[in-house]
Coordinates of C-alpha atoms in Angstrom, one line a residue:
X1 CA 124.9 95.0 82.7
X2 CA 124.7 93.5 79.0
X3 CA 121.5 94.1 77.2
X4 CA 122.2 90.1 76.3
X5 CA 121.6 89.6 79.9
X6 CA 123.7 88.9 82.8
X7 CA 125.4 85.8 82.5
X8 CA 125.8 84.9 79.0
X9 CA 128.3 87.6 77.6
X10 CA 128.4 87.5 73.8
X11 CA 131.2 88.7 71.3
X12 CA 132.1 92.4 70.1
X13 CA 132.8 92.5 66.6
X14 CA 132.2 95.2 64.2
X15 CA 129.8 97.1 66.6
X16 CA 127.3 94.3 66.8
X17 CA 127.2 91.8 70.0
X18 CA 127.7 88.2 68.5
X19 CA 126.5 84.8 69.6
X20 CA 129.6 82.9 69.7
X21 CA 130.2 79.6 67.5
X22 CA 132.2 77.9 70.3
X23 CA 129.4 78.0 73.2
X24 CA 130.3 79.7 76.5
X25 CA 132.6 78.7 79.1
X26 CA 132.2 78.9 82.8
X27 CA 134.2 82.2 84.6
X28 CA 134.9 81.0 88.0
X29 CA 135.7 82.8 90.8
X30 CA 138.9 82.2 92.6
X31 CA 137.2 83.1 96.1
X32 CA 134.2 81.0 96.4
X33 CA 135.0 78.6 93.2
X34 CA 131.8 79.5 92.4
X35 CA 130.4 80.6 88.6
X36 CA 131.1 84.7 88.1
X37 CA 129.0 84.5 84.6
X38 CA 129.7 83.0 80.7
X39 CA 131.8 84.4 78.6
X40 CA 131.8 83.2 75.3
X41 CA 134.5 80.9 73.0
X42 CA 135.1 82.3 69.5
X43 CA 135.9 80.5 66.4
X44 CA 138.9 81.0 64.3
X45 CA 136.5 82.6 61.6
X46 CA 135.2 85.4 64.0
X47 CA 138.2 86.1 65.1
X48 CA 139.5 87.0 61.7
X49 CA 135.7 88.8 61.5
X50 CA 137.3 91.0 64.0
X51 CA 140.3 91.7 62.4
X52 CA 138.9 92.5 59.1
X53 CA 135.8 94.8 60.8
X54 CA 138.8 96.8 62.4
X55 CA 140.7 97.0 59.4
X56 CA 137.4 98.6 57.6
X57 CA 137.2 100.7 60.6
X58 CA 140.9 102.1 60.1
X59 CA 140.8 104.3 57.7
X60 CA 137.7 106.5 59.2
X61 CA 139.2 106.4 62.7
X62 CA 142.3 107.7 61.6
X63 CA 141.4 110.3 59.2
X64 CA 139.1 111.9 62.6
X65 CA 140.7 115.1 64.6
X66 CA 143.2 114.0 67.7
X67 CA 140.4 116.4 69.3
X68 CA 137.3 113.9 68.2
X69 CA 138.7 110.7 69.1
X70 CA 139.6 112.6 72.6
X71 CA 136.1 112.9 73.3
X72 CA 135.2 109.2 73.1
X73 CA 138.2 108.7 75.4
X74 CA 137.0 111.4 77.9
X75 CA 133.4 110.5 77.8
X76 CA 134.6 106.7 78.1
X77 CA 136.2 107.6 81.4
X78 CA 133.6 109.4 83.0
X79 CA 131.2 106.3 81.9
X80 CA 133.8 103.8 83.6
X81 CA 133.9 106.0 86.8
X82 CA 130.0 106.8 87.0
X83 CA 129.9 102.8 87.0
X84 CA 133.0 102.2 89.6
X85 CA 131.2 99.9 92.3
X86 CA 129.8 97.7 90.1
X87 CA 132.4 97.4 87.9
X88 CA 134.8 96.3 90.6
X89 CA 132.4 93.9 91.7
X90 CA 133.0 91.8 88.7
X91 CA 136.3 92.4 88.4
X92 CA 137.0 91.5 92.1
X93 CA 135.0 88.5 91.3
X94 CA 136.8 87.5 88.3
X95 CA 140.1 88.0 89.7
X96 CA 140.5 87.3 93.4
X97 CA 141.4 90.4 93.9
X98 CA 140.6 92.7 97.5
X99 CA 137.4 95.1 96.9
X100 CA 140.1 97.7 97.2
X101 CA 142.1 96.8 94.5
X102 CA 139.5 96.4 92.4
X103 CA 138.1 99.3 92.9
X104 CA 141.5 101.6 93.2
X105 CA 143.7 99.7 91.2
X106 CA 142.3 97.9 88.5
X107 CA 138.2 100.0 87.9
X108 CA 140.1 103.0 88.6
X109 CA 143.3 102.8 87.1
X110 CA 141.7 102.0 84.0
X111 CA 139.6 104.6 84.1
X112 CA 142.8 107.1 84.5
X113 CA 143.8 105.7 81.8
X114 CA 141.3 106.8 79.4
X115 CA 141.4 110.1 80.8
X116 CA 145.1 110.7 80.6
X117 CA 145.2 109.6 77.2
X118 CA 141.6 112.1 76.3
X119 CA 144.1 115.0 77.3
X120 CA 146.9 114.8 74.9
X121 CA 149.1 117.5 74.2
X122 CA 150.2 118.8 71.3
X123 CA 153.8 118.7 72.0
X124 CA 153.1 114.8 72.3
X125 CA 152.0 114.4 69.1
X126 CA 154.5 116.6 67.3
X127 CA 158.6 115.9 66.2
X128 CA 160.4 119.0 65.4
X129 CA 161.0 119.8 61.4
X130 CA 164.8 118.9 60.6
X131 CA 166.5 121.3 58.2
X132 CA 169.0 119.8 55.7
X133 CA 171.0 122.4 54.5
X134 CA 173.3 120.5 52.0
X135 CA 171.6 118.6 48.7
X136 CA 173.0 114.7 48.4
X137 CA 175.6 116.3 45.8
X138 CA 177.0 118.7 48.3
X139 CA 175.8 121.7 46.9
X140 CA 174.0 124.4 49.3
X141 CA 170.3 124.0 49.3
X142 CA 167.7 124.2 51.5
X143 CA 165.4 120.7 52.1
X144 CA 162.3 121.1 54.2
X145 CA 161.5 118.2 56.1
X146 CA 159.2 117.7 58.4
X147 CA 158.8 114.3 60.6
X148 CA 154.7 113.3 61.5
X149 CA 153.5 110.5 63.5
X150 CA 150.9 108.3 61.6
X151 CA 148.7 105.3 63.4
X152 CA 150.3 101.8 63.2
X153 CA 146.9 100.4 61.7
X154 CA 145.4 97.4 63.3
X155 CA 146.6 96.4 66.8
X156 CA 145.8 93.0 68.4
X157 CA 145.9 93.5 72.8
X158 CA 146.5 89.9 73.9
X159 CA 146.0 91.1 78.1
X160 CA 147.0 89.7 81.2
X161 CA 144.5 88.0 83.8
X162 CA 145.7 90.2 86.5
X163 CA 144.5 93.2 86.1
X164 CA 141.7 93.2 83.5
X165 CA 141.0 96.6 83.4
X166 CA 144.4 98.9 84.1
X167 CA 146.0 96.7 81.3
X168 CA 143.4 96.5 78.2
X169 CA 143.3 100.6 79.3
X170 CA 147.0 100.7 78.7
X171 CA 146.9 99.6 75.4
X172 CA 143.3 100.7 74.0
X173 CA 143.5 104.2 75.3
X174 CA 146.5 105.1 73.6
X175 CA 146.1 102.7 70.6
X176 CA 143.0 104.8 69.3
X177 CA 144.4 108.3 70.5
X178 CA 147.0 107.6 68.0
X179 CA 144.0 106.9 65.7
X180 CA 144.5 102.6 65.3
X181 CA 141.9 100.1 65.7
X182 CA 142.2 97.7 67.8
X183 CA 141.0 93.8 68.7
X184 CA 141.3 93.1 72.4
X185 CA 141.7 89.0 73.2
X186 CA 141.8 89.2 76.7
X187 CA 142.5 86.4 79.1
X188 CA 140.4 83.7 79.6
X189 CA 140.5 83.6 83.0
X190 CA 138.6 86.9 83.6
X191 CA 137.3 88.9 80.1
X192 CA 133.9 89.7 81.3
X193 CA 136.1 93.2 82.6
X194 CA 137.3 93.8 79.0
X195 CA 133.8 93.5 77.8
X196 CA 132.4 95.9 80.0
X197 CA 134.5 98.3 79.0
X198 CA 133.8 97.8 74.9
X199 CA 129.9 98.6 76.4
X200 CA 131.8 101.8 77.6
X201 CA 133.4 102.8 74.6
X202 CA 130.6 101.9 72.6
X203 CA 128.4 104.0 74.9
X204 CA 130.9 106.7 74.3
X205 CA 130.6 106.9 70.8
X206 CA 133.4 104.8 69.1
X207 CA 132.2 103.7 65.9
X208 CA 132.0 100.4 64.8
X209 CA 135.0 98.4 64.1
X210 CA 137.1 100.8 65.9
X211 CA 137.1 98.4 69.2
X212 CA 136.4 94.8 69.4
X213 CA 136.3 91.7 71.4
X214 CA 137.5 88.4 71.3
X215 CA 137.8 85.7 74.2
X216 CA 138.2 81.9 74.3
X217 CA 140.3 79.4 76.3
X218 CA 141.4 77.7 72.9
X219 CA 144.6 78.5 71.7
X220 CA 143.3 79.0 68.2
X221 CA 141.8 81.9 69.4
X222 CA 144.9 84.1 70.3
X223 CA 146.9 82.5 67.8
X224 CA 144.3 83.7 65.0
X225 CA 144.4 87.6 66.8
X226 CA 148.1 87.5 66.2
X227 CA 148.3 85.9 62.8
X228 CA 145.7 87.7 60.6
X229 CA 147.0 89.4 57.9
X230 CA 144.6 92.4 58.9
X231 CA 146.6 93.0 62.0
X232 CA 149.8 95.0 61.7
X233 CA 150.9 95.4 65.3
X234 CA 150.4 93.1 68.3
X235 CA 150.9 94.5 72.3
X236 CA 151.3 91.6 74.1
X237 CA 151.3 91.6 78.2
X238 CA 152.2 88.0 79.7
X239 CA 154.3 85.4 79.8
X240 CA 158.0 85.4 78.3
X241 CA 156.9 81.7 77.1
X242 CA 154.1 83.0 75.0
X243 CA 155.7 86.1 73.8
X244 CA 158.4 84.7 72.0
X245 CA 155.6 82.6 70.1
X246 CA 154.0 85.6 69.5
X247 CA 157.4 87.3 68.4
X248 CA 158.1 84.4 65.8
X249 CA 155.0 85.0 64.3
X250 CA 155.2 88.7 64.4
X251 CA 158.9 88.4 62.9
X252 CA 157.5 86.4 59.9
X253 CA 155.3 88.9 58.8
X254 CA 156.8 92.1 60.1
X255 CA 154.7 93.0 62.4
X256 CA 155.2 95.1 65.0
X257 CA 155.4 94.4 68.4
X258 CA 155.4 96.0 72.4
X259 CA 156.0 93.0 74.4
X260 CA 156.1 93.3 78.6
X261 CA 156.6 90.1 79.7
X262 CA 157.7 88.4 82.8
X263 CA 159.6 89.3 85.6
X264 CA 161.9 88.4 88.5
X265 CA 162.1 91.6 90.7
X266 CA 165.8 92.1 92.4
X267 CA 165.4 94.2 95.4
X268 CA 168.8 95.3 96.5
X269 CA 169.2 96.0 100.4
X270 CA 172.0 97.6 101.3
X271 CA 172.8 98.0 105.3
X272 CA 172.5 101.3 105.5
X273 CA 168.5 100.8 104.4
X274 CA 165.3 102.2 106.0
X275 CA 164.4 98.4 107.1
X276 CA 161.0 99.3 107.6
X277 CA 160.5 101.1 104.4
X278 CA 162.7 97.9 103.1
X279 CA 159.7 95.6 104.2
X280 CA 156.7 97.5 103.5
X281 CA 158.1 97.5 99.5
X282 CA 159.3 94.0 99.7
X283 CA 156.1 93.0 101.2
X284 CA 153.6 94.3 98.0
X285 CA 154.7 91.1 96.8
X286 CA 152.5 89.2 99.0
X287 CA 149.8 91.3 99.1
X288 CA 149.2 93.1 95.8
X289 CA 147.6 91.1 93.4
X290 CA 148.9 88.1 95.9
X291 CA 152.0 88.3 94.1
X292 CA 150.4 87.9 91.0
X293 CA 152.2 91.0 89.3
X294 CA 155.6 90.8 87.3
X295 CA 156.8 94.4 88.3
X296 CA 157.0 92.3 92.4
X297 CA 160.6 92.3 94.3
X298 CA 160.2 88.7 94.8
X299 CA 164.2 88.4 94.8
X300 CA 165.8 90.2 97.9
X301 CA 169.2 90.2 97.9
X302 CA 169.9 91.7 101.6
X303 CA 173.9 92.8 102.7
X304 CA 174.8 90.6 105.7
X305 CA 174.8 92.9 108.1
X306 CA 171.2 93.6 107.4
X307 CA 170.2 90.2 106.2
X308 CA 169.3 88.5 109.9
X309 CA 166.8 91.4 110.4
X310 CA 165.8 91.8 107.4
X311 CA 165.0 88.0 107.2
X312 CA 162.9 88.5 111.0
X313 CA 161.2 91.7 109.8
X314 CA 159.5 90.1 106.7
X315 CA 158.6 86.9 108.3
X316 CA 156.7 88.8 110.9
X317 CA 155.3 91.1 108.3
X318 CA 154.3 87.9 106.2
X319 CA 152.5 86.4 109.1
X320 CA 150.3 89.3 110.2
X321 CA 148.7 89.5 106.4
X322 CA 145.1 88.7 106.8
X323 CA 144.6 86.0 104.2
X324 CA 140.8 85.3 102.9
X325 CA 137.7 86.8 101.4
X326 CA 138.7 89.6 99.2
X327 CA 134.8 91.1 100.0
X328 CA 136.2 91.7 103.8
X329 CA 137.3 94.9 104.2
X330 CA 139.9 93.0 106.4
X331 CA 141.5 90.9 104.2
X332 CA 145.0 91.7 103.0
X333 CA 145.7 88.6 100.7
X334 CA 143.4 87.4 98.1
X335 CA 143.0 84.2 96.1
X336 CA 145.3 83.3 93.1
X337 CA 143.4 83.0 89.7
X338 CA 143.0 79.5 89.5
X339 CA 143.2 75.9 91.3
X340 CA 146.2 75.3 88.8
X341 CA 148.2 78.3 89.5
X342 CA 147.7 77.8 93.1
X343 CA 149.0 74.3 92.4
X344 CA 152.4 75.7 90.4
X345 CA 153.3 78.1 93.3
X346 CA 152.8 75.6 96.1
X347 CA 155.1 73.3 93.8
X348 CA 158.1 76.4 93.9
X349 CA 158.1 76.3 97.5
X350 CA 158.5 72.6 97.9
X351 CA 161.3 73.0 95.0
X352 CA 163.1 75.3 97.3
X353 CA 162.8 73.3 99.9
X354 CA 164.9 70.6 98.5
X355 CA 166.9 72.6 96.8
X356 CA 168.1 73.8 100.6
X357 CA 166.3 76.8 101.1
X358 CA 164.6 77.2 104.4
X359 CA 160.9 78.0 105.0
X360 CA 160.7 80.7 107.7
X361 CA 157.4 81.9 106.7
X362 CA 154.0 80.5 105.3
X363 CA 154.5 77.3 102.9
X364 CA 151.0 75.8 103.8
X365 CA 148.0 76.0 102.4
X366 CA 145.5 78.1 104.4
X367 CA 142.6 76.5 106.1
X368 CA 139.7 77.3 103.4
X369 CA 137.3 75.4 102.4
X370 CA 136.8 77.0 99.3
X371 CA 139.2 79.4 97.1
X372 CA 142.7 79.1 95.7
X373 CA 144.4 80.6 98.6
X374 CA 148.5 80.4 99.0
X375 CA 150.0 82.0 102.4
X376 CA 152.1 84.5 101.9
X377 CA 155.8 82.7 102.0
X378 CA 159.5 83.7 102.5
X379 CA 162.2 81.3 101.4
X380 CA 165.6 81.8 103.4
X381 CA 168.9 81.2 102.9
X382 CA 168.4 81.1 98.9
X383 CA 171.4 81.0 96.3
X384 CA 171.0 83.0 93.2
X385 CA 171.5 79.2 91.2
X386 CA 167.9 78.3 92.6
X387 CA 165.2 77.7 90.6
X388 CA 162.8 79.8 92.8
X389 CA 165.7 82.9 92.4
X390 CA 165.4 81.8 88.8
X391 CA 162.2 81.4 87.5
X392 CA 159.4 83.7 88.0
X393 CA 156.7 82.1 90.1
X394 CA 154.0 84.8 89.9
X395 CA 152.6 84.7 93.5
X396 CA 153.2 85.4 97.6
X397 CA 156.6 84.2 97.7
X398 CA 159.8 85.8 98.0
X399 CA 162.9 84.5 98.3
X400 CA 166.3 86.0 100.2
X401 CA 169.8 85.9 99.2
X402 CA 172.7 87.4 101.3
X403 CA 175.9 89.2 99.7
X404 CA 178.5 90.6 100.9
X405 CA 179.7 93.6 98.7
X406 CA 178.5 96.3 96.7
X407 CA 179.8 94.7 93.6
X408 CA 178.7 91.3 94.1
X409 CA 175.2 92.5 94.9
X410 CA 175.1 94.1 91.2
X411 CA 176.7 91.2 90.1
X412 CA 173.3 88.9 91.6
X413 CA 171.3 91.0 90.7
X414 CA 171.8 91.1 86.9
X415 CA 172.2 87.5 86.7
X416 CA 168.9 86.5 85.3
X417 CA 167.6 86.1 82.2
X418 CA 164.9 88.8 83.1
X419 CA 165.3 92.6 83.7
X420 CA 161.8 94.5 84.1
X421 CA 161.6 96.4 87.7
X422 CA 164.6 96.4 90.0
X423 CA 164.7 98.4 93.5
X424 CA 167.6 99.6 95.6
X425 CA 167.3 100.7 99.5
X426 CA 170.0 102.6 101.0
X427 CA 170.4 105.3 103.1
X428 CA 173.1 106.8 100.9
X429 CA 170.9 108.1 97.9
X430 CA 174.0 108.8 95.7
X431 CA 175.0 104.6 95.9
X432 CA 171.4 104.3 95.2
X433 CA 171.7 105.8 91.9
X434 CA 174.9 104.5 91.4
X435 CA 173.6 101.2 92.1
X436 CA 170.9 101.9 89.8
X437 CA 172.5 102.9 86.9
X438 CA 174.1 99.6 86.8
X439 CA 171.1 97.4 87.3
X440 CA 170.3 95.8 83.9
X441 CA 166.1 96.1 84.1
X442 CA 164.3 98.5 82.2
X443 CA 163.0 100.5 85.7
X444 CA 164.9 100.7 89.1
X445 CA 162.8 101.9 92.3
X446 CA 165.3 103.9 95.1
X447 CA 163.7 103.4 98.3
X448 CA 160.3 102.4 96.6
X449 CA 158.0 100.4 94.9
X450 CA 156.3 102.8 93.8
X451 CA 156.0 104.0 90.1
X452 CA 155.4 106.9 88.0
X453 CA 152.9 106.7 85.4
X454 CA 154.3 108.8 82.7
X455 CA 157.8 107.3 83.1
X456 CA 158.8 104.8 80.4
X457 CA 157.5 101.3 81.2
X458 CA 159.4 97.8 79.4
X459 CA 162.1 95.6 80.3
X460 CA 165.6 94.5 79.1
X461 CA 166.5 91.0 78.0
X462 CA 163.6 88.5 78.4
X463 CA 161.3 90.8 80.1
X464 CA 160.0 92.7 77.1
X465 CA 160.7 94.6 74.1
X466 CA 159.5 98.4 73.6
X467 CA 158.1 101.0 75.9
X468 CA 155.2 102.1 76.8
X469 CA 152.6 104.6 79.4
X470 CA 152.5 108.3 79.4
X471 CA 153.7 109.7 76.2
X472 CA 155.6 106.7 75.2
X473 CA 152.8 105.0 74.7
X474 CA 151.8 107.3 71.7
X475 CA 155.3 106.7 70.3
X476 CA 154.7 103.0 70.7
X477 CA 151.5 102.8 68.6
X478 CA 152.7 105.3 65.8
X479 CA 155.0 104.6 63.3
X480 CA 157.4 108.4 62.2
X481 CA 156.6 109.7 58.6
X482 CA 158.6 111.8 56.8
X483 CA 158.0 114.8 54.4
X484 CA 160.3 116.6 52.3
X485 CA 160.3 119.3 50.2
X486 CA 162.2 121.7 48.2
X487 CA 163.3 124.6 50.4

């Protein structure tokens, strides 16, 4: 826990734990609607303390060996794992989300994270030497030229509130192995996470400046993170809304920018599928993160002659998911973050409702008296012109669509304005990958949901701009240098 105590979480800025000018604001949790702790509200003017305390830090940081700032990053991990269980105690308490998860996917992830990115190979760092063998004038000569990757410089993280600890580790981790700084505004809704795992790096040895913390439920306070002219890259994970405000103001001032944003999921199901591998996939919607995740297939677009089934298969599926208490080790489906998110999906459903589609499963609120719960829900008989096939919703609901043909299936399914994860099942893995390869999303699952964590991760269209985990990550925060010289 804090040396500041347990409940009143101050700021991280410049190495040094900071009262906060705006007070502290209640983190409640979306279980028991009870008070987790008090994470402090930052002003505009330590926000830009921030900024400027990581631009200081830059050019120390950068100037240390690939094998030095490893080290933090290793000993970081081992810190985050040592202090698993109570780690995912908060962050199941800040976020709703199973004891599980919290411990596997978002404590543990994040503590992968570090360690993958404390083990970088030289071959990652490295871009082979280019030989140009003719001068600008034509004549022969030999130009030596070799191409280096050199840290971006200051990075603002503006994180999600799903998963406060794989996703701040997806962008620190790789940030500093590249040798940036970075400021981390993480999401009001849960950033007590993100400043437990500062106390980590700063345990491990990162100096000061080279990490700090911002939080706040004022806009200001993100808007300031993005804006300062000490920041020269911003890695954004949220909402399409917000990240084409942050993209205006990073187009302004040439900033750069690694944007994954939001996500409506197609999941193609052909008739020749594995229905019960169909359903399991299909069905992480309403229990992972209870739906809360923008990589979810929450837009099934089933063949006909599977579509009846398909339709009876992941209603009963739906109905069998133990919703409550994310501290029982029975509980399938969690809370949503808040009373006003729970509010937003429960308004979806009753949209598709009148816009004709039928409720087969779920579409009540389950009987607690406490919590933000929302039963896991399938919408039937959908059209691809409905706003819940349209928009993303961002919780336990999926919706089905029926096609008839391989073509028209494509057709649906790349008619959206988003394109992050896609899936295809079908018994006839070479369609699969046809299919795939014609699926306009930055990532297509074949008979899966599951993903690979050194594979390139990003979207197409509205979903996001740039790539990023495994070793395009370290491409992401560098910028290419290059060096010539006379042969």
């Amino acid at each position: 826990m804090s040396r500041h105590g347990p409940d009143r979480q101050r700021l991280f800025v410049g190495g040094s734990w900071v009262e906060p000018d705006g007070g502290y604001y209640p983190v409640i949790d979306p279980a028991t609607e009870g008070t987790v702790g008090w994470a402090p509200e930052a002003s505009r003017d330590q926000v830009h303390a921030a900024c400027a305390a990581a631009r200081e830090a830059l050019g120390p940081w950068s100037r240390t060996t690939p094998q030095e700032r490893a080290a933090v990053l290793g000993r970081a991990a081992d810190i985050i794992r040592d202090r698993l269980v109570p780690y995912a105690e908060l962050a199941r308490a800040e976020t709703g989300a199973t004891t599980g998860t919290a411990r596997g996917m978002q404590v543990g992830v994040g503590a992968a994270r570090f360690r993958r990115y404390a083990r970088v190979e030289p071959a990652e760092w490295a871009i082979a030497p280019q030989i140009n063998e003719a001068g600008p004038m034509g004549k022969a000569s030999v130009m030596g030229a070799l191409a280096v990757r050199q840290p971006v410089g200051v990075v603002t993280c503006v994180t999600s509130y799903n998963n406060p600890w794989a996703n701040p580790a997806g962008k620190v981790a790789p940030a500093l192995a590249m040798g940036n700084t970075v400021v981390v505004k993480p999401a009001p809704q849960d950033p007590l996470s993100v400043y437990r795992m500062a106390q980590a790096l700063e345990a491990a040895g990162a100096p000061a400046g080279v990490v700090n913390v911002v939080s706040g439920r004022a806009v200001e306070v993100g808007e300031a993170a993005v804006a300062s002219p000490d920041v020269d890259m911003v890695s954004f994970t949220g909402s399409t809304a917000v990240g084409q405000r942050i993209a205006e103001v990073c187009g302004r001032h040439m900033k750069r920018q690694l944007m994954e944003l939001g996500g409506k999921g197609a999941a193609v199901v052909f008739d020749d599928a594995d229905l019960g591998s169909a359903v399991a996939g299909i069905g992480t919607t309403f229990s992972f993160y209870s739906g809360q995740i923008c990589t979810a297939p929450t837009r099934v677009l089933a063949q006909r002659g599977v579509y009846d089934r398909l339709v009876e298969h992941l209603a009963a599926y739906a109905g069998r998911l133990p919703v409550g208490d994310p501290r029982e080790a029975s509980t399938v489906v969690g809370p949503v973050i808040s009373a006003e998110h729970r509010d937003r999906v429960e308004s979806y459903v009753e949209t598709g409702r009148k816009e004709g589609a039928v409720v087969v499963a779920g579409g009540e609120r389950p009987p607690h008296e406490r919590g933000f719960y929302v039963a896991p829900t399938l919408l039937a008989d959908c059209t691809n012109d409905m706003r819940v096939a349209r928009e993303e919703i961002f919780g336990p609901v999926v919706c089905v669509i029926p096609f008839e043909e391989e073509d028209e299936g494509i057709a649906l399914a790349n008619d959206t304005d988003y394109g992050l994860i896609d899936y295809v099942w079908s018994g006839d893995v070479a369609r699969a990958f046809r299919v795939a390869r014609r699926l306009r999303a930055g990532g297509v699952g074949i008979n899966t949901v599951g993903r690979n964590m050194e594979a390139p991760f990003g979207g197409f269209k509205r979903s996001g701009v740039g790539r990023d985990v495994g070793s395009y990550a370290l491409h992401a925060y560098s910028e290419v240098q290059a060096i010539v010289w006379p042969g």
